[in-house]
């Protein structure tokens, strides 16, 4: 009986096992699109259960399910599909693209994520991998040529040098024109700091590591940026950092790259020696600054053929950049994390210049309780920048190298008695400068961010976001004893403390009522900014090599600080009717401490709408043109162009004749000669924008066209002359107006897309026209650094001496056969380009990737001071032709064609005094970067601990075509990123051509 019972139970168990085994099976298959290409990342779920899987890179999947189960396939951009499984083998599933959900999700103002399909204004996103692919240490440069309507200008090739980013042209005549930088919803400082002598400094966004960036979204017009208040009037760069992923095992990644840089040097003549009128000077017994001496191929020194010294090749070295990054990412069921550390070490092409950056970044997100999510991130950066003076300062080594004779050996830099060894007067030996002039900047910066979202109701969320930007900069400049400009030596200490706190409290509501979908955002912003600067200038070093400012003979100390606060209330509503008409309304009411009480609060806002007309296309037309949207917007925003305490007329320390106060223990102050207007208001920008967005062939081809027209009013002119009888020299007024209008084109295409090969192409084009409409009453011009502001002219024209010409425009010459300057100066150039364009190509073939990018600027004049001063020295390549010539022109006295022959030295030294002679067209085409990468096949790594191994080679500035410019690189502003420093090329450190090698490992 017991044996029968055992047999019965065993039979029942075997039957149950076989039944369960029969019910649960492993299902495999592949998911493809309509063209047969594999789709990775598609979710595969068993309907009615929690069982799920996803497709791999080949589109394949494997999942366990019972017979007769229903499988659900879904993914972003594709229509969800269900399939009943009845024992089929190797399933083949084809998904159809969902045209309603093809648009990408982008981060907009205040960190709000929105469907790009529904945006009512122009914006353009750049992914983080596109930025890191360029291998630019400064992320501003990484955007060059990639975004329509955006102009980016590098200032110098010195490591850490600033770069300028302007969206849709200049908005303010004298205020800051650069875009606002926002990181994870928090505005951050991007001032140019660090330089204590001539030349550019560092824009502080250079503290940010490009490797932690997930994406950048460029908001261009007022309708897109109105929520940021008056700080966003110049456009906004929305930077979103990387984050972890929930339910993901820890992933460790490491990348290491090395690059070398060769400077792009202007061509220098090497045929003639130091001297004048064909006579050789040795630079010892006879000193001069000019190279108009004897021909080198005929010159003998001490009976031997003269040696030719290539001064640029001897002085500049190969720059090197090392970057190492380690990252950790992962997450659990309710939290995620991302950690990163990067070390960047950059040695410049000018010896003794460098930029070192160490950054630590961490982001942690967690669900504290149901419907409450918090995110905390901290970005810490430590940077150290060593630079040399640039431009035409007496201390600039680049000046002396570019103008040094090829017949003179600059080394050694000192004589036996320790004094400088010089071939000329009034200029330091460049090698002496490397050892005896130092400009160092050390920055420690913290960027913490806290964000909490609580869903009060299914349709209502409250968000609290707090962030800070805190940095301390310690700058020191040392000029040793024996310098030409400061024989007794000089020491400068400059310390800056900057603190900015930002807080947003927001309510976000979303509700669908019948055919209407309504999203509303109500918020309050408070921002507080404090800055303190302590500057000490010490003259006279009493103890050689003891570089403590306390030992200086005379020390002058100044201290400045400011505290500003701004509070804002904002509201935005988006009303969507049947997914084809969207209306967006934005309003903001700001109050700022820098304005008078009567003007401290000011309202502004925007109205925008878009019409998605492709919703009404027939099925046949939809196969060709699958998407079409027309958008129109109008905005009026205030531009925060008034600095702190600008309404006051302060007392200032004075210098009376040759007596500088404080003098003999007594301070001396007089009220400022510039009368400040207590009724100043912020500038205002009114902008109209219309755009068309289209998609063809299932968005394989998309085109976006935008036209904008914006006008600045109440523009501030800070120094309008006053009658001396008022007791003041000048005052500030709200009187100027200026217009910018232009078109932007963005084209995206996927010409080829197969299983193994793809080609993505992006083209952008911008054409912007600017005009100054008014300045002040009957005032027709005002100065602005190296450029000028003229009524009815583009913003930033070059004004100066020009050739004397007759009524027909022919150059006039004197009886000596030489041209001369006109009695009156005039407009001789315009720094604004006619248009800008860029094209980016990305190819992928199996494990290989290849990309290259061109960008172009047509027009935009440059004042080439390297040639201008070089004409006097006889150093530019063009001066090699120094034989007799007859200048084409008309004799001013006879009116007849000029027939008088002149020597090259006389001609070039004459035109050295005519600024028009060095105004050059800055048109260029650049092969901005080329990149080739290879990722190892996963099958090759199965027996290793690595999930991915990738190699990459990148080249930057490999080819530049600049037919009218004789310098090294036409994309440069030698004195920094300020408004008045544009359009000038003047002995700055050359930019470089570089090649980078990168290895990336993932565990």
PDB file of C-alpha atoms in Angstrom, residues 398-657:
ATOM      1  CA  UNK A 398      54.866  87.478 -28.138  1.00  0.00           C
ATOM      2  CA  UNK A 399      55.271  91.059 -29.385  1.00  0.00           C
ATOM      3  CA  UNK A 400      59.065  90.831 -29.188  1.00  0.00           C
ATOM      4  CA  UNK A 401      59.184  87.391 -30.801  1.00  0.00           C
ATOM      5  CA  UNK A 402      57.006  88.418 -33.767  1.00  0.00           C
ATOM      6  CA  UNK A 403      59.034  91.608 -34.297  1.00  0.00           C
ATOM      7  CA  UNK A 404      62.508  90.203 -33.538  1.00  0.00           C
ATOM      8  CA  UNK A 405      65.146  90.165 -36.316  1.00  0.00           C
ATOM      9  CA  UNK A 406      66.189  86.852 -37.840  1.00  0.00           C
ATOM     10  CA  UNK A 407      69.832  87.888 -37.589  1.00  0.00           C
ATOM     11  CA  UNK A 408      69.949  88.149 -33.786  1.00  0.00           C
ATOM     12  CA  UNK A 409      70.118  85.355 -31.236  1.00  0.00           C
ATOM     13  CA  UNK A 410      67.818  86.289 -28.338  1.00  0.00           C
ATOM     14  CA  UNK A 411      69.545  83.806 -26.038  1.00  0.00           C
ATOM     15  CA  UNK A 412      71.020  84.120 -23.530  1.00  0.00           C
ATOM     16  CA  UNK A 413      68.563  86.657 -22.168  1.00  0.00           C
ATOM     17  CA  UNK A 414      71.042  88.321 -19.784  1.00  0.00           C
ATOM     18  CA  UNK A 415      74.484  89.875 -20.014  1.00  0.00           C
ATOM     19  CA  UNK A 416      77.364  88.687 -17.792  1.00  0.00           C
ATOM     20  CA  UNK A 417      76.496  91.444 -15.304  1.00  0.00           C
ATOM     21  CA  UNK A 418      72.924  90.173 -14.960  1.00  0.00           C
ATOM     22  CA  UNK A 419      71.238  92.930 -16.940  1.00  0.00           C
ATOM     23  CA  UNK A 420      68.906  92.158 -19.804  1.00  0.00           C
ATOM     24  CA  UNK A 421      70.453  91.463 -23.164  1.00  0.00           C
ATOM     25  CA  UNK A 422      68.510  93.554 -25.713  1.00  0.00           C
ATOM     26  CA  UNK A 423      68.822  94.288 -29.419  1.00  0.00           C
ATOM     27  CA  UNK A 424      66.578  97.315 -29.014  1.00  0.00           C
ATOM     28  CA  UNK A 425      65.280  99.626 -26.317  1.00  0.00           C
ATOM     29  CA  UNK A 426      61.890  99.742 -24.564  1.00  0.00           C
ATOM     30  CA  UNK A 427      61.124  96.021 -24.852  1.00  0.00           C
ATOM     31  CA  UNK A 428      61.940  93.136 -22.549  1.00  0.00           C
ATOM     32  CA  UNK A 429      63.774  90.123 -23.913  1.00  0.00           C
ATOM     33  CA  UNK A 430      61.059  87.438 -24.277  1.00  0.00           C
ATOM     34  CA  UNK A 431      63.196  84.769 -22.608  1.00  0.00           C
ATOM     35  CA  UNK A 432      63.884  87.097 -19.681  1.00  0.00           C
ATOM     36  CA  UNK A 433      60.112  87.566 -19.374  1.00  0.00           C
ATOM     37  CA  UNK A 434      59.551  83.808 -19.033  1.00  0.00           C
ATOM     38  CA  UNK A 435      61.809  83.706 -15.996  1.00  0.00           C
ATOM     39  CA  UNK A 436      60.937  87.031 -14.406  1.00  0.00           C
ATOM     40  CA  UNK A 437      57.286  87.893 -15.069  1.00  0.00           C
ATOM     41  CA  UNK A 438      54.543  85.730 -13.602  1.00  0.00           C
ATOM     42  CA  UNK A 439      50.756  86.077 -13.653  1.00  0.00           C
ATOM     43  CA  UNK A 440      49.077  83.370 -11.600  1.00  0.00           C
ATOM     44  CA  UNK A 441      45.413  82.853 -10.786  1.00  0.00           C
ATOM     45  CA  UNK A 442      44.098  80.183  -8.384  1.00  0.00           C
ATOM     46  CA  UNK A 443      40.338  79.599  -8.113  1.00  0.00           C
ATOM     47  CA  UNK A 444      38.356  77.379  -5.755  1.00  0.00           C
ATOM     48  CA  UNK A 445      34.708  77.138  -6.736  1.00  0.00           C
ATOM     49  CA  UNK A 446      31.653  75.391  -5.291  1.00  0.00           C
ATOM     50  CA  UNK A 447      28.332  74.910  -7.106  1.00  0.00           C
ATOM     51  CA  UNK A 448      25.828  73.098  -4.849  1.00  0.00           C
ATOM     52  CA  UNK A 449      22.233  72.485  -5.984  1.00  0.00           C
ATOM     53  CA  UNK A 450      19.221  71.121  -4.089  1.00  0.00           C
ATOM     54  CA  UNK A 451      15.934  70.264  -5.771  1.00  0.00           C
ATOM     55  CA  UNK A 452      12.774  68.812  -4.204  1.00  0.00           C
ATOM     56  CA  UNK A 453       9.595  67.874  -6.097  1.00  0.00           C
ATOM     57  CA  UNK A 454       6.418  66.929  -4.252  1.00  0.00           C
ATOM     58  CA  UNK A 455       3.308  65.856  -6.117  1.00  0.00           C
ATOM     59  CA  UNK A 456       0.501  67.300  -4.011  1.00  0.00           C
ATOM     60  CA  UNK A 457      -2.155  66.010  -6.377  1.00  0.00           C
ATOM     61  CA  UNK A 458      -1.882  63.900  -9.525  1.00  0.00           C
ATOM     62  CA  UNK A 459      -2.026  67.140 -11.526  1.00  0.00           C
ATOM     63  CA  UNK A 460      -0.180  69.513  -9.163  1.00  0.00           C
ATOM     64  CA  UNK A 461       3.527  69.538  -8.214  1.00  0.00           C
ATOM     65  CA  UNK A 462       5.425  71.902  -5.935  1.00  0.00           C
ATOM     66  CA  UNK A 463       9.161  72.378  -6.492  1.00  0.00           C
ATOM     67  CA  UNK A 464      11.753  73.955  -4.252  1.00  0.00           C
ATOM     68  CA  UNK A 465      15.152  74.597  -5.829  1.00  0.00           C
ATOM     69  CA  UNK A 466      18.121  76.183  -4.120  1.00  0.00           C
ATOM     70  CA  UNK A 467      21.562  76.702  -5.584  1.00  0.00           C
ATOM     71  CA  UNK A 468      24.717  78.657  -4.948  1.00  0.00           C
ATOM     72  CA  UNK A 469      27.783  79.777  -6.849  1.00  0.00           C
ATOM     73  CA  UNK A 470      30.710  80.478  -4.540  1.00  0.00           C
ATOM     74  CA  UNK A 471      34.292  81.029  -5.598  1.00  0.00           C
ATOM     75  CA  UNK A 472      37.475  82.577  -4.287  1.00  0.00           C
ATOM     76  CA  UNK A 473      40.151  83.747  -6.685  1.00  0.00           C
ATOM     77  CA  UNK A 474      43.698  84.568  -5.657  1.00  0.00           C
ATOM     78  CA  UNK A 475      45.653  86.422  -8.307  1.00  0.00           C
ATOM     79  CA  UNK A 476      49.307  87.429  -8.188  1.00  0.00           C
ATOM     80  CA  UNK A 477      51.456  89.324 -10.660  1.00  0.00           C
ATOM     81  CA  UNK A 478      55.234  89.558 -10.293  1.00  0.00           C
ATOM     82  CA  UNK A 479      57.591  91.651 -12.408  1.00  0.00           C
ATOM     83  CA  UNK A 480      61.194  91.257 -11.279  1.00  0.00           C
ATOM     84  CA  UNK A 481      63.856  93.909 -10.917  1.00  0.00           C
ATOM     85  CA  UNK A 482      65.348  95.019 -14.223  1.00  0.00           C
ATOM     86  CA  UNK A 483      62.180  95.057 -16.277  1.00  0.00           C
ATOM     87  CA  UNK A 484      62.082  97.693 -19.005  1.00  0.00           C
ATOM     88  CA  UNK A 485      58.612  98.883 -17.980  1.00  0.00           C
ATOM     89  CA  UNK A 486      59.173  98.703 -14.206  1.00  0.00           C
ATOM     90  CA  UNK A 487      62.938  98.776 -13.522  1.00  0.00           C
ATOM     91  CA  UNK A 488      62.418  98.594  -9.764  1.00  0.00           C
ATOM     92  CA  UNK A 489      60.009  95.659  -9.999  1.00  0.00           C
ATOM     93  CA  UNK A 490      56.313  95.298  -9.297  1.00  0.00           C
ATOM     94  CA  UNK A 491      54.100  92.963  -7.255  1.00  0.00           C
ATOM     95  CA  UNK A 492      50.297  92.828  -7.437  1.00  0.00           C
ATOM     96  CA  UNK A 493      47.966  90.878  -5.174  1.00  0.00           C
ATOM     97  CA  UNK A 494      44.338  90.608  -6.265  1.00  0.00           C
ATOM     98  CA  UNK A 495      41.810  88.595  -4.244  1.00  0.00           C
ATOM     99  CA  UNK A 496      38.145  88.178  -5.161  1.00  0.00           C
ATOM    100  CA  UNK A 497      35.339  86.597  -3.151  1.00  0.00           C
ATOM    101  CA  UNK A 498      32.133  85.908  -5.041  1.00  0.00           C
ATOM    102  CA  UNK A 499      28.893  84.505  -3.630  1.00  0.00           C
ATOM    103  CA  UNK A 500      25.564  84.123  -5.382  1.00  0.00           C
ATOM    104  CA  UNK A 501      22.504  82.420  -3.923  1.00  0.00           C
ATOM    105  CA  UNK A 502      19.457  81.523  -5.987  1.00  0.00           C
ATOM    106  CA  UNK A 503      16.117  80.162  -4.821  1.00  0.00           C
ATOM    107  CA  UNK A 504      13.018  79.194  -6.813  1.00  0.00           C
ATOM    108  CA  UNK A 505       9.694  78.064  -5.395  1.00  0.00           C
ATOM    109  CA  UNK A 506       7.359  76.807  -8.119  1.00  0.00           C
ATOM    110  CA  UNK A 507       3.910  75.323  -8.545  1.00  0.00           C
ATOM    111  CA  UNK A 508       3.434  73.307 -11.711  1.00  0.00           C
ATOM    112  CA  UNK A 509      -0.037  72.192 -12.750  1.00  0.00           C
ATOM    113  CA  UNK A 510      -1.101  70.053 -15.687  1.00  0.00           C
ATOM    114  CA  UNK A 511      -4.666  69.104 -16.555  1.00  0.00           C
ATOM    115  CA  UNK A 512      -6.564  67.766 -19.555  1.00  0.00           C
ATOM    116  CA  UNK A 513     -10.076  69.102 -19.958  1.00  0.00           C
ATOM    117  CA  UNK A 514     -11.747  67.611 -22.985  1.00  0.00           C
ATOM    118  CA  UNK A 515      -9.813  68.724 -26.055  1.00  0.00           C
ATOM    119  CA  UNK A 516      -7.637  71.111 -24.021  1.00  0.00           C
ATOM    120  CA  UNK A 517      -4.418  70.320 -22.208  1.00  0.00           C
ATOM    121  CA  UNK A 518      -3.303  73.074 -19.848  1.00  0.00           C
ATOM    122  CA  UNK A 519       0.105  73.403 -18.196  1.00  0.00           C
ATOM    123  CA  UNK A 520       0.685  76.272 -15.785  1.00  0.00           C
ATOM    124  CA  UNK A 521       3.751  77.353 -13.857  1.00  0.00           C
ATOM    125  CA  UNK A 522       3.636  79.851 -10.995  1.00  0.00           C
ATOM    126  CA  UNK A 523       6.829  80.762  -9.192  1.00  0.00           C
ATOM    127  CA  UNK A 524       8.932  83.086  -7.111  1.00  0.00           C
ATOM    128  CA  UNK A 525      12.660  83.715  -7.531  1.00  0.00           C
ATOM    129  CA  UNK A 526      15.093  85.355  -5.132  1.00  0.00           C
ATOM    130  CA  UNK A 527      18.711  85.918  -6.102  1.00  0.00           C
ATOM    131  CA  UNK A 528      21.401  87.573  -4.015  1.00  0.00           C
ATOM    132  CA  UNK A 529      24.873  88.417  -5.330  1.00  0.00           C
ATOM    133  CA  UNK A 530      27.865  89.576  -3.320  1.00  0.00           C
ATOM    134  CA  UNK A 531      31.366  90.312  -4.555  1.00  0.00           C
ATOM    135  CA  UNK A 532      34.416  91.661  -2.786  1.00  0.00           C
ATOM    136  CA  UNK A 533      37.710  92.570  -4.397  1.00  0.00           C
ATOM    137  CA  UNK A 534      40.952  93.552  -2.686  1.00  0.00           C
ATOM    138  CA  UNK A 535      43.689  94.905  -4.949  1.00  0.00           C
ATOM    139  CA  UNK A 536      47.193  95.808  -3.810  1.00  0.00           C
ATOM    140  CA  UNK A 537      49.812  97.250  -6.173  1.00  0.00           C
ATOM    141  CA  UNK A 538      53.381  97.271  -4.888  1.00  0.00           C
ATOM    142  CA  UNK A 539      56.163  99.169  -6.688  1.00  0.00           C
ATOM    143  CA  UNK A 540      59.841  98.759  -5.881  1.00  0.00           C
ATOM    144  CA  UNK A 541      61.071  95.317  -4.849  1.00  0.00           C
ATOM    145  CA  UNK A 542      63.551  95.873  -2.026  1.00  0.00           C
ATOM    146  CA  UNK A 543      64.688  92.244  -1.679  1.00  0.00           C
ATOM    147  CA  UNK A 544      65.388  90.442  -4.977  1.00  0.00           C
ATOM    148  CA  UNK A 545      63.449  87.181  -5.420  1.00  0.00           C
ATOM    149  CA  UNK A 546      61.444  87.843  -2.249  1.00  0.00           C
ATOM    150  CA  UNK A 547      58.042  88.230  -3.843  1.00  0.00           C
ATOM    151  CA  UNK A 548      56.076  89.367  -0.836  1.00  0.00           C
ATOM    152  CA  UNK A 549      54.181  92.584  -1.371  1.00  0.00           C
ATOM    153  CA  UNK A 550      55.013  93.637   2.175  1.00  0.00           C
ATOM    154  CA  UNK A 551      58.596  94.220   1.040  1.00  0.00           C
ATOM    155  CA  UNK A 552      57.610  96.656  -1.753  1.00  0.00           C
ATOM    156  CA  UNK A 553      58.732 100.270  -1.405  1.00  0.00           C
ATOM    157  CA  UNK A 554      55.284 101.687  -2.142  1.00  0.00           C
ATOM    158  CA  UNK A 555      52.001  99.846  -1.788  1.00  0.00           C
ATOM    159  CA  UNK A 556      48.650 101.198  -2.913  1.00  0.00           C
ATOM    160  CA  UNK A 557      45.642  99.241  -1.719  1.00  0.00           C
ATOM    161  CA  UNK A 558      42.062  99.489  -2.956  1.00  0.00           C
ATOM    162  CA  UNK A 559      39.003  97.547  -1.865  1.00  0.00           C
ATOM    163  CA  UNK A 560      35.597  97.321  -3.483  1.00  0.00           C
ATOM    164  CA  UNK A 561      32.467  95.298  -2.805  1.00  0.00           C
ATOM    165  CA  UNK A 562      28.828  95.169  -3.754  1.00  0.00           C
ATOM    166  CA  UNK A 563      25.655  93.392  -2.691  1.00  0.00           C
ATOM    167  CA  UNK A 564      22.623  93.197  -4.946  1.00  0.00           C
ATOM    168  CA  UNK A 565      19.311  91.458  -4.561  1.00  0.00           C
ATOM    169  CA  UNK A 566      16.529  90.731  -6.979  1.00  0.00           C
ATOM    170  CA  UNK A 567      13.110  89.235  -6.435  1.00  0.00           C
ATOM    171  CA  UNK A 568      10.838  88.032  -9.193  1.00  0.00           C
ATOM    172  CA  UNK A 569       7.347  86.588  -9.586  1.00  0.00           C
ATOM    173  CA  UNK A 570       6.544  84.694 -12.755  1.00  0.00           C
ATOM    174  CA  UNK A 571       3.702  82.871 -14.424  1.00  0.00           C
ATOM    175  CA  UNK A 572       3.635  80.758 -17.549  1.00  0.00           C
ATOM    176  CA  UNK A 573       0.701  78.948 -19.080  1.00  0.00           C
ATOM    177  CA  UNK A 574       0.623  76.621 -22.085  1.00  0.00           C
ATOM    178  CA  UNK A 575      -2.737  75.759 -23.594  1.00  0.00           C
ATOM    179  CA  UNK A 576      -2.816  72.903 -26.079  1.00  0.00           C
ATOM    180  CA  UNK A 577      -5.923  72.332 -28.180  1.00  0.00           C
ATOM    181  CA  UNK A 578      -6.129  68.917 -29.827  1.00  0.00           C
ATOM    182  CA  UNK A 579      -2.345  68.778 -30.172  1.00  0.00           C
ATOM    183  CA  UNK A 580      -2.261  71.195 -33.089  1.00  0.00           C
ATOM    184  CA  UNK A 581      -2.679  74.682 -31.591  1.00  0.00           C
ATOM    185  CA  UNK A 582      -0.540  75.727 -28.634  1.00  0.00           C
ATOM    186  CA  UNK A 583      -0.721  79.111 -26.913  1.00  0.00           C
ATOM    187  CA  UNK A 584       2.004  80.092 -24.458  1.00  0.00           C
ATOM    188  CA  UNK A 585       1.780  83.170 -22.219  1.00  0.00           C
ATOM    189  CA  UNK A 586       4.576  84.301 -19.907  1.00  0.00           C
ATOM    190  CA  UNK A 587       4.674  87.156 -17.431  1.00  0.00           C
ATOM    191  CA  UNK A 588       7.278  88.235 -14.932  1.00  0.00           C
ATOM    192  CA  UNK A 589       7.401  91.042 -12.382  1.00  0.00           C
ATOM    193  CA  UNK A 590      10.911  91.826 -11.126  1.00  0.00           C
ATOM    194  CA  UNK A 591      12.252  94.073  -8.431  1.00  0.00           C
ATOM    195  CA  UNK A 592      15.942  94.897  -8.046  1.00  0.00           C
ATOM    196  CA  UNK A 593      17.978  96.717  -5.433  1.00  0.00           C
ATOM    197  CA  UNK A 594      20.147  98.537  -7.996  1.00  0.00           C
ATOM    198  CA  UNK A 595      17.339 100.803  -9.205  1.00  0.00           C
ATOM    199  CA  UNK A 596      15.616 103.741  -7.552  1.00  0.00           C
ATOM    200  CA  UNK A 597      12.429 102.952  -5.647  1.00  0.00           C
ATOM    201  CA  UNK A 598      10.197 104.415  -8.340  1.00  0.00           C
ATOM    202  CA  UNK A 599      11.834 102.230 -11.003  1.00  0.00           C
ATOM    203  CA  UNK A 600      12.816  99.179  -8.960  1.00  0.00           C
ATOM    204  CA  UNK A 601       9.881  96.989 -10.096  1.00  0.00           C
ATOM    205  CA  UNK A 602       9.135  96.416 -13.745  1.00  0.00           C
ATOM    206  CA  UNK A 603       6.846  93.974 -15.597  1.00  0.00           C
ATOM    207  CA  UNK A 604       7.407  92.206 -18.883  1.00  0.00           C
ATOM    208  CA  UNK A 605       6.383  89.052 -20.659  1.00  0.00           C
ATOM    209  CA  UNK A 606       5.706  87.236 -23.903  1.00  0.00           C
ATOM    210  CA  UNK A 607       2.966  85.694 -25.981  1.00  0.00           C
ATOM    211  CA  UNK A 608       3.641  82.854 -28.396  1.00  0.00           C
ATOM    212  CA  UNK A 609       1.649  80.382 -30.407  1.00  0.00           C
ATOM    213  CA  UNK A 610       2.313  77.471 -32.703  1.00  0.00           C
ATOM    214  CA  UNK A 611       0.125  75.715 -35.221  1.00  0.00           C
ATOM    215  CA  UNK A 612       0.962  72.099 -36.125  1.00  0.00           C
ATOM    216  CA  UNK A 613      -0.600  71.994 -39.566  1.00  0.00           C
ATOM    217  CA  UNK A 614       0.702  68.521 -40.410  1.00  0.00           C
ATOM    218  CA  UNK A 615      -2.118  67.068 -38.304  1.00  0.00           C
ATOM    219  CA  UNK A 616      -4.431  67.817 -41.219  1.00  0.00           C
ATOM    220  CA  UNK A 617      -2.351  66.182 -43.941  1.00  0.00           C
ATOM    221  CA  UNK A 618      -3.724  63.296 -45.919  1.00  0.00           C
ATOM    222  CA  UNK A 619      -2.151  59.900 -45.409  1.00  0.00           C
ATOM    223  CA  UNK A 620      -0.338  60.156 -48.719  1.00  0.00           C
ATOM    224  CA  UNK A 621       1.137  63.564 -47.969  1.00  0.00           C
ATOM    225  CA  UNK A 622       2.136  62.432 -44.459  1.00  0.00           C
ATOM    226  CA  UNK A 623       4.423  59.814 -45.951  1.00  0.00           C
ATOM    227  CA  UNK A 624       6.402  62.643 -47.557  1.00  0.00           C
ATOM    228  CA  UNK A 625       6.017  65.505 -45.063  1.00  0.00           C
ATOM    229  CA  UNK A 626       5.259  63.992 -41.698  1.00  0.00           C
ATOM    230  CA  UNK A 627       5.567  67.142 -39.585  1.00  0.00           C
ATOM    231  CA  UNK A 628       4.917  70.842 -40.068  1.00  0.00           C
ATOM    232  CA  UNK A 629       4.661  73.618 -37.494  1.00  0.00           C
ATOM    233  CA  UNK A 630       4.353  77.377 -37.740  1.00  0.00           C
ATOM    234  CA  UNK A 631       5.180  79.444 -34.662  1.00  0.00           C
ATOM    235  CA  UNK A 632       4.900  83.151 -33.877  1.00  0.00           C
ATOM    236  CA  UNK A 633       5.961  85.008 -30.732  1.00  0.00           C
ATOM    237  CA  UNK A 634       6.365  88.509 -29.347  1.00  0.00           C
ATOM    238  CA  UNK A 635       8.223  89.397 -26.177  1.00  0.00           C
ATOM    239  CA  UNK A 636       9.224  92.452 -24.202  1.00  0.00           C
ATOM    240  CA  UNK A 637      11.925  91.953 -21.588  1.00  0.00           C
ATOM    241  CA  UNK A 638      14.111  94.147 -19.434  1.00  0.00           C
ATOM    242  CA  UNK A 639      17.874  93.971 -19.828  1.00  0.00           C
ATOM    243  CA  UNK A 640      19.777  94.162 -16.517  1.00  0.00           C
ATOM    244  CA  UNK A 641      22.369  96.612 -17.775  1.00  0.00           C
ATOM    245  CA  UNK A 642      22.802  98.718 -14.639  1.00  0.00           C
ATOM    246  CA  UNK A 643      25.542  97.775 -12.208  1.00  0.00           C
ATOM    247  CA  UNK A 644      25.342  98.148  -8.430  1.00  0.00           C
ATOM    248  CA  UNK A 645      25.502 101.691  -7.050  1.00  0.00           C
ATOM    249  CA  UNK A 646      25.346 103.148 -10.563  1.00  0.00           C
ATOM    250  CA  UNK A 647      22.760 105.698  -9.414  1.00  0.00           C
ATOM    251  CA  UNK A 648      25.192 107.335  -6.993  1.00  0.00           C
ATOM    252  CA  UNK A 649      27.888 109.908  -7.685  1.00  0.00           C
ATOM    253  CA  UNK A 650      30.748 108.737  -5.449  1.00  0.00           C
ATOM    254  CA  UNK A 651      33.878 110.370  -4.124  1.00  0.00           C
ATOM    255  CA  UNK A 652      37.086 109.114  -5.717  1.00  0.00           C
ATOM    256  CA  UNK A 653      40.741 109.152  -4.697  1.00  0.00           C
ATOM    257  CA  UNK A 654      42.588 111.803  -6.660  1.00  0.00           C
ATOM    258  CA  UNK A 655      45.924 112.608  -8.277  1.00  0.00           C
ATOM    259  CA  UNK A 656      46.583 116.358  -8.448  1.00  0.00           C
ATOM    260  CA  UNK A 657      49.381 117.168 -10.863  1.00  0.00           C
TER     261      UNK A 657
END
